[in-house]
Coordinates of C-alpha atoms in Angstrom, one line a residue:
M1 CA -27.2 12.3 -256.8
E2 CA -24.9 13.1 -259.6
L3 CA -21.4 14.3 -258.6
Y4 CA -21.7 17.5 -260.5
S5 CA -24.9 18.4 -258.7
I6 CA -22.9 18.2 -255.4
H7 CA -20.9 21.2 -256.4
T8 CA -24.0 23.1 -257.5
L9 CA -25.8 22.2 -254.3
V10 CA -22.9 23.5 -252.1
L11 CA -22.9 26.8 -254.0
A12 CA -26.7 27.1 -253.8
L13 CA -26.7 26.4 -250.1
V14 CA -24.0 29.0 -249.5
F15 CA -25.9 31.6 -251.5
A16 CA -29.2 30.8 -249.7
I17 CA -27.5 31.2 -246.2
A18 CA -25.8 34.4 -247.3
L19 CA -29.1 35.7 -248.7
I20 CA -30.6 35.3 -245.2
M21 CA -27.6 36.9 -243.6
G22 CA -27.8 39.9 -245.9
A23 CA -31.5 40.4 -245.2
V24 CA -31.2 39.9 -241.5
M25 CA -28.1 42.2 -241.2
N26 CA -30.0 44.9 -243.1
R27 CA -33.1 44.4 -240.9
T28 CA -31.3 44.4 -237.6
N29 CA -28.5 46.8 -238.4
F30 CA -26.0 44.2 -237.4
C31 CA -22.7 46.1 -237.8
T32 CA -19.4 45.3 -236.2
M33 CA -17.9 48.8 -236.8
G34 CA -21.2 50.3 -235.5
G35 CA -20.8 48.2 -232.4
V36 CA -17.3 49.6 -231.8
S37 CA -18.5 53.1 -232.6
D38 CA -21.5 52.9 -230.2
W39 CA -19.3 51.6 -227.4
V40 CA -16.5 54.1 -227.9
N41 CA -18.5 57.2 -228.6
I42 CA -21.7 56.9 -226.6
G43 CA -21.1 54.0 -224.2
D44 CA -23.9 51.8 -225.8
T45 CA -22.7 48.2 -226.0
G46 CA -25.8 46.8 -227.6
R47 CA -24.4 46.1 -231.1
M48 CA -21.0 45.2 -229.7
R49 CA -22.7 42.5 -227.5
S50 CA -24.6 41.4 -230.7
W51 CA -21.2 40.7 -232.3
L52 CA -20.0 38.8 -229.2
L53 CA -23.3 36.9 -229.3
A54 CA -22.5 35.8 -232.8
I55 CA -19.1 34.7 -231.7
A56 CA -20.6 32.7 -228.8
V57 CA -23.2 31.0 -231.0
A58 CA -20.6 30.1 -233.7
M59 CA -18.1 28.8 -231.2
T60 CA -20.8 26.7 -229.4
G61 CA -22.0 25.3 -232.7
L62 CA -18.6 24.3 -233.9
L63 CA -17.7 22.8 -230.5
L64 CA -20.9 20.6 -230.7
L65 CA -20.1 19.6 -234.3
E66 CA -16.6 18.6 -233.4
G67 CA -17.6 17.0 -230.1
L68 CA -20.2 14.9 -231.8
S69 CA -17.7 14.0 -234.5
L70 CA -20.0 15.5 -237.2
V71 CA -17.1 17.5 -238.6
Q72 CA -13.4 17.5 -238.4
L73 CA -11.4 20.6 -239.2
P74 CA -8.1 20.0 -240.9
E75 CA -5.1 22.3 -240.4
D76 CA -5.5 23.6 -243.9
T77 CA -8.9 25.2 -243.6
M78 CA -9.5 28.3 -245.8
P79 CA -7.9 30.4 -244.3
P80 CA -5.8 28.2 -242.0
Y81 CA -7.1 29.4 -238.6
R82 CA -5.5 26.7 -236.5
T83 CA -2.3 26.4 -238.4
Q84 CA 0.9 25.6 -236.6
N85 CA 2.5 28.6 -238.2
F86 CA 1.7 31.3 -235.6
A87 CA 2.0 34.6 -237.6
W88 CA 1.4 36.8 -234.6
L89 CA 2.6 40.0 -236.2
R90 CA 0.4 39.5 -239.2
Y91 CA -2.7 39.1 -237.0
L92 CA -1.9 42.2 -235.1
V93 CA -0.8 44.5 -237.9
G94 CA -3.5 43.3 -240.3
G95 CA -6.2 43.7 -237.6
L96 CA -5.1 47.2 -236.8
L97 CA -5.0 48.3 -240.4
F98 CA -8.4 46.7 -241.1
G99 CA -9.9 48.4 -238.1
I100 CA -8.6 51.8 -239.3
G101 CA -9.8 51.1 -242.8
M102 CA -13.3 50.0 -241.8
T103 CA -13.7 53.2 -239.8
L104 CA -12.7 55.4 -242.8
G105 CA -14.8 53.2 -245.1
S106 CA -17.9 53.5 -242.9
G107 CA -18.2 49.7 -242.2
C108 CA -16.6 46.3 -242.4
G109 CA -16.5 44.1 -245.5
T110 CA -19.9 42.6 -244.8
K111 CA -21.6 45.9 -244.0
T112 CA -20.1 47.2 -247.2
L113 CA -21.9 44.5 -249.1
V114 CA -25.2 45.1 -247.2
R115 CA -25.0 48.8 -248.2
I116 CA -24.2 48.0 -251.8
G117 CA -27.5 46.0 -251.8
T118 CA -29.4 49.2 -250.8
G119 CA -27.8 51.4 -253.4
N120 CA -24.8 52.9 -251.6
L121 CA -22.2 54.3 -254.1
K122 CA -19.7 54.8 -251.4
S123 CA -19.7 51.2 -250.4
L124 CA -19.3 50.2 -254.1
L125 CA -16.1 52.1 -254.2
V126 CA -14.9 50.5 -250.9
A127 CA -15.6 47.0 -252.3
A128 CA -13.8 47.9 -255.5
M129 CA -10.7 49.0 -253.5
I130 CA -10.8 45.8 -251.4
G131 CA -11.2 43.7 -254.5
L132 CA -8.4 45.4 -256.3
V133 CA -5.9 44.9 -253.4
V134 CA -6.8 41.2 -253.0
Y135 CA -6.7 40.6 -256.7
L136 CA -3.2 42.1 -256.9
M137 CA -2.1 40.0 -253.9
F138 CA -3.1 36.8 -255.7
T139 CA -1.9 37.7 -259.2
T140 CA 1.3 39.7 -258.7
Q141 CA 4.3 39.8 -256.4
L142 CA 2.6 42.3 -254.1
F143 CA 2.1 39.7 -251.4
A144 CA 5.7 38.6 -251.4
V145 CA 6.9 42.2 -251.3
S146 CA 4.4 43.8 -249.0
V147 CA 3.7 41.0 -246.6
Q148 CA 6.0 38.0 -246.7
S149 CA 9.1 40.3 -246.6
W150 CA 8.4 41.4 -243.0
A151 CA 6.0 38.8 -241.7
A152 CA 7.8 35.5 -242.6
P153 CA 10.7 36.1 -240.2
T154 CA 8.3 36.5 -237.2
I155 CA 6.3 33.4 -237.7
V156 CA 6.6 30.9 -234.8
D157 CA 6.4 27.2 -235.7
L158 CA 4.4 25.8 -232.8
S159 CA 5.4 22.2 -233.8
R160 CA 8.8 22.9 -232.4
Y161 CA 7.2 23.3 -229.0
G162 CA 5.1 20.2 -229.2
M163 CA 1.8 21.8 -230.3
Q164 CA -0.1 20.5 -233.3
D165 CA -2.1 23.7 -233.8
Q166 CA -2.7 27.1 -232.3
A167 CA -6.1 26.5 -230.7
V168 CA -6.1 28.0 -227.2
G169 CA -7.1 24.6 -225.8
T170 CA -4.1 22.9 -227.5
I171 CA -1.8 25.5 -226.0
V172 CA -3.3 25.0 -222.5
A173 CA -2.9 21.2 -222.8
R174 CA 0.8 21.7 -223.7
L175 CA 1.3 23.9 -220.6
V176 CA -0.7 22.0 -218.0
G177 CA -1.1 18.6 -219.5
G178 CA -4.0 16.7 -220.9
D179 CA -5.4 15.6 -224.2
P180 CA -5.3 18.5 -226.8
A181 CA -8.6 17.5 -228.4
A182 CA -10.5 17.3 -225.1
M183 CA -8.9 20.5 -223.8
R184 CA -10.0 22.3 -227.0
L185 CA -13.5 21.4 -226.2
I186 CA -13.2 22.3 -222.5
V187 CA -11.5 25.7 -223.1
G188 CA -13.9 26.5 -225.9
A189 CA -16.9 25.7 -223.8
L190 CA -15.6 27.9 -221.0
I191 CA -15.0 30.8 -223.3
A192 CA -18.4 30.5 -225.0
A193 CA -20.1 30.3 -221.6
A194 CA -18.3 33.4 -220.5
L195 CA -19.4 35.2 -223.7
F196 CA -23.0 34.2 -223.2
W197 CA -22.9 35.4 -219.6
F198 CA -21.4 38.7 -220.6
V199 CA -23.8 39.3 -223.5
F200 CA -27.0 38.5 -221.6
R201 CA -26.1 40.2 -218.4
S202 CA -27.0 43.4 -220.1
E203 CA -30.7 44.3 -219.7
D204 CA -30.5 46.5 -222.8
L205 CA -29.4 43.6 -224.9
R206 CA -32.0 41.3 -223.5
A207 CA -34.6 43.9 -224.4
S208 CA -33.3 44.3 -228.0
R209 CA -34.8 41.7 -230.3
D210 CA -32.9 43.0 -233.3
N211 CA -29.5 42.6 -231.6
I212 CA -30.3 39.1 -230.4
I213 CA -31.7 38.0 -233.8
G214 CA -28.7 39.5 -235.6
G215 CA -26.1 37.8 -233.4
V216 CA -27.9 34.5 -233.5
V217 CA -28.5 34.4 -237.2
V218 CA -24.9 35.4 -238.1
G219 CA -23.5 32.9 -235.6
L220 CA -25.6 30.1 -237.0
A221 CA -24.6 31.0 -240.5
I222 CA -21.0 30.4 -239.6
V223 CA -21.9 27.0 -238.1
A224 CA -23.8 26.1 -241.2
G225 CA -20.8 27.0 -243.4
W226 CA -18.5 24.7 -241.3
Y227 CA -21.1 21.8 -241.4
I228 CA -21.5 22.1 -245.2
T229 CA -17.8 22.1 -246.0
A230 CA -16.4 19.9 -243.2
G231 CA -19.3 17.3 -243.0
P232 CA -20.2 14.5 -245.3
L233 CA -21.4 16.9 -248.0
G234 CA -18.1 18.7 -247.9
Q235 CA -16.2 15.5 -248.3
A236 CA -18.3 14.6 -251.4
W237 CA -17.7 18.1 -252.7
Y238 CA -13.9 17.7 -252.3
D239 CA -13.9 14.3 -253.9
Y240 CA -15.8 15.7 -256.9
A241 CA -13.4 18.6 -257.3
M242 CA -10.4 16.2 -257.2
F243 CA -11.7 14.3 -260.3
A244 CA -13.5 17.1 -262.2
D245 CA -12.3 17.8 -265.7
Q246 CA -12.4 21.5 -264.9
R247 CA -11.5 21.8 -261.2
P248 CA -13.5 24.5 -259.4
S249 CA -11.6 27.1 -257.4
R250 CA -11.2 27.1 -253.6
V251 CA -12.9 23.8 -252.7
G252 CA -12.1 23.0 -249.1
V253 CA -13.2 23.3 -245.5
Q254 CA -14.2 26.9 -244.8
S255 CA -17.0 29.1 -243.5
F256 CA -17.9 32.7 -244.1
T257 CA -15.3 35.5 -244.6
F258 CA -15.5 38.4 -246.9
V259 CA -12.2 40.1 -247.8
S260 CA -10.6 37.5 -250.0
P261 CA -14.0 36.6 -251.5
I262 CA -14.5 40.2 -252.6
G263 CA -11.3 39.8 -254.6
D264 CA -12.4 36.5 -256.0
S265 CA -15.7 38.1 -257.0
L266 CA -13.8 40.8 -258.9
R267 CA -11.8 38.2 -260.6
Y268 CA -15.0 36.3 -261.6
L269 CA -16.7 39.5 -262.9
L270 CA -13.7 40.1 -265.1
E271 CA -14.2 36.6 -266.6
P272 CA -18.0 35.8 -266.0
T273 CA -18.0 32.9 -268.4
Q274 CA -15.5 31.0 -266.3
L275 CA -17.9 29.2 -264.0
T276 CA -15.1 27.5 -262.2
L277 CA -14.3 30.9 -260.6
L278 CA -17.6 30.7 -258.7
T279 CA -16.6 29.8 -255.2
F280 CA -18.0 29.5 -251.7
G281 CA -16.8 33.0 -251.1
T282 CA -18.2 34.6 -254.3
M283 CA -21.6 33.0 -253.6
A284 CA -21.4 34.5 -250.1
V285 CA -20.6 37.9 -251.5
F286 CA -23.4 37.8 -254.1
G287 CA -25.8 36.3 -251.5
V288 CA -25.4 39.1 -248.9
I289 CA -25.8 41.8 -251.6
A290 CA -29.0 40.1 -252.9
G291 CA -30.4 39.5 -249.4
S292 CA -29.9 43.1 -248.5
F293 CA -31.4 44.3 -251.8
L294 CA -34.5 42.1 -251.5
Y295 CA -35.1 43.3 -247.9
G296 CA -34.7 46.9 -249.0
L297 CA -36.9 46.4 -252.0
F298 CA -39.8 45.0 -250.0
T299 CA -39.5 47.4 -247.1
G300 CA -38.9 50.6 -249.1
G301 CA -35.3 50.8 -247.8
L302 CA -33.5 51.3 -251.1
R303 CA -31.9 54.6 -251.5
F304 CA -29.0 55.9 -253.6
E305 CA -26.2 57.4 -251.6
R306 CA -23.4 59.3 -253.2
F307 CA -20.3 61.1 -252.0
H308 CA -20.7 64.6 -250.5
S309 CA -17.2 65.8 -251.0
F310 CA -13.8 64.9 -252.3
Q311 CA -12.7 64.2 -248.8
D312 CA -15.6 61.8 -248.4
F313 CA -14.5 60.0 -251.6
R314 CA -10.8 60.0 -250.4
N315 CA -11.7 58.5 -247.0
H316 CA -13.7 55.7 -248.5
A317 CA -11.1 54.9 -251.1
V318 CA -8.3 54.8 -248.5
G319 CA -10.5 52.9 -246.2
G320 CA -11.1 50.2 -248.8
L321 CA -7.4 49.9 -249.6
L322 CA -6.6 49.5 -245.9
M323 CA -9.4 47.0 -245.5
G324 CA -8.2 45.0 -248.5
Y325 CA -4.6 45.0 -247.3
G326 CA -5.3 44.6 -243.6
G327 CA -7.8 41.9 -244.1
F328 CA -5.5 39.9 -246.4
V329 CA -2.6 40.3 -243.9
A330 CA -4.7 39.3 -241.0
M331 CA -6.3 36.4 -243.0
G332 CA -9.8 37.7 -242.3
C333 CA -12.1 40.5 -241.4
T334 CA -14.6 41.2 -238.6
I335 CA -16.6 38.1 -239.8
G336 CA -13.7 36.0 -241.1
Q337 CA -11.4 36.3 -238.1
G338 CA -13.8 38.1 -235.7
I339 CA -16.4 35.3 -235.8
T340 CA -15.5 32.4 -238.0
G341 CA -11.9 32.3 -236.8
L342 CA -12.9 32.8 -233.2
S343 CA -15.3 29.9 -233.5
T344 CA -12.2 27.7 -233.9
V345 CA -10.8 29.2 -230.7
A346 CA -7.5 29.9 -232.5
L347 CA -5.1 32.3 -230.7
G348 CA -4.4 34.2 -233.9
S349 CA -8.1 35.0 -234.3
F350 CA -8.1 36.6 -230.8
L351 CA -5.1 38.7 -231.8
A352 CA -6.8 39.8 -235.1
F353 CA -10.0 40.6 -233.3
G354 CA -8.2 42.7 -230.7
G355 CA -6.3 44.5 -233.5
I356 CA -9.5 45.3 -235.4
V357 CA -11.2 46.7 -232.3
A358 CA -8.2 48.7 -231.3
G359 CA -7.6 50.1 -234.8
A360 CA -11.2 51.1 -235.2
A361 CA -11.5 52.6 -231.6
A362 CA -8.3 54.6 -232.0
T363 CA -9.3 56.0 -235.4
M364 CA -12.7 57.0 -234.1
K365 CA -11.0 58.8 -231.2
V366 CA -8.7 60.7 -233.5
Q367 CA -11.5 61.6 -235.9
Y368 CA -13.7 63.0 -233.1
Y369 CA -10.7 64.9 -231.6
L370 CA -10.0 66.5 -235.0
M371 CA -13.6 67.4 -235.4
D372 CA -13.7 68.9 -232.0
E373 CA -10.5 70.9 -232.6
R374 CA -11.9 72.3 -235.9
G375 CA -15.3 73.1 -234.4
F376 CA -17.3 70.5 -236.3
W377 CA -18.2 68.2 -233.4
P378 CA -20.3 70.6 -231.4
A379 CA -22.2 71.5 -234.6
L380 CA -22.7 67.8 -235.3
R381 CA -24.0 67.1 -231.8
A382 CA -26.4 70.1 -232.2
G383 CA -27.6 68.7 -235.5
D384 CA -28.2 65.3 -234.0

């Protein structure tokens, strides 16, 4: 196998996995924001449990890969989930803002891409706003001014407390004793088992094939991403990049996340002849859109959806800006931190996940309160 073909192969595999993700998410209506909405507003936990199932599958898969020494995650994964620099305030604030934004924008980053694939103009605006914020974070002083200025002083260096990373198992090992690597596996296995128990104790979930398929496929996609980039193929990919005449962007150990990659995709679209700008993330973005489009095409699910009012436009624009900023601050979205990050059992990912759910739930409560106060909610219920 020629070295250059390794880079091509990695990008092709990522695109293929994302293609399947996009089609399955469209088919099963896998939606993290929808899961929170169903739970908060009508007490239905089906889609929320599907999200938790994806976490459990991803966590179990990565535990097996690490336990069998098939992959080894370095501290500098992209993003660095297990980093020693515990930016607790970034995780919380970013998660909250992302949760608010995805509620205003009618879906998380991945759902935005799925809807773009079916012809949703609203989601195209949301993605453009996310991409704009991330692009400015990378290319201007916006990150230093709007994030580092308040977040840097709150970062806790865990190495000062004898911890090599922020995995929950490592922290437990430091508190009670034991080998950190073994404790990571034990604690991760216990958390994954608890998630599986909670998910499948619901008769409604067990009866919903779509929720099960959606959760399992998304979880397995995360595991595949880790194996591709942290396994033997990933090492060959990294070695190629180090000696390439034109070094490709963002080569390293990673799995699926969608906020920063939307910004990378915008950057690539501005310079489409620069093939080195095609990354794991951009191929994931294009793959999800393509998969959703193909599923909609073959099932008659394509339909153009436009804005119904200026307020609708404004909400989606603001939602996209908050998702871009919040997701960048939290170092991930409902997939990036809420599944991929949690698969590493990193404490920061749990904080980001909690922030996202809390931000979305609070925004939904405020929205419905305002609708009720203005007399819209009763009419909406009657229309439903």
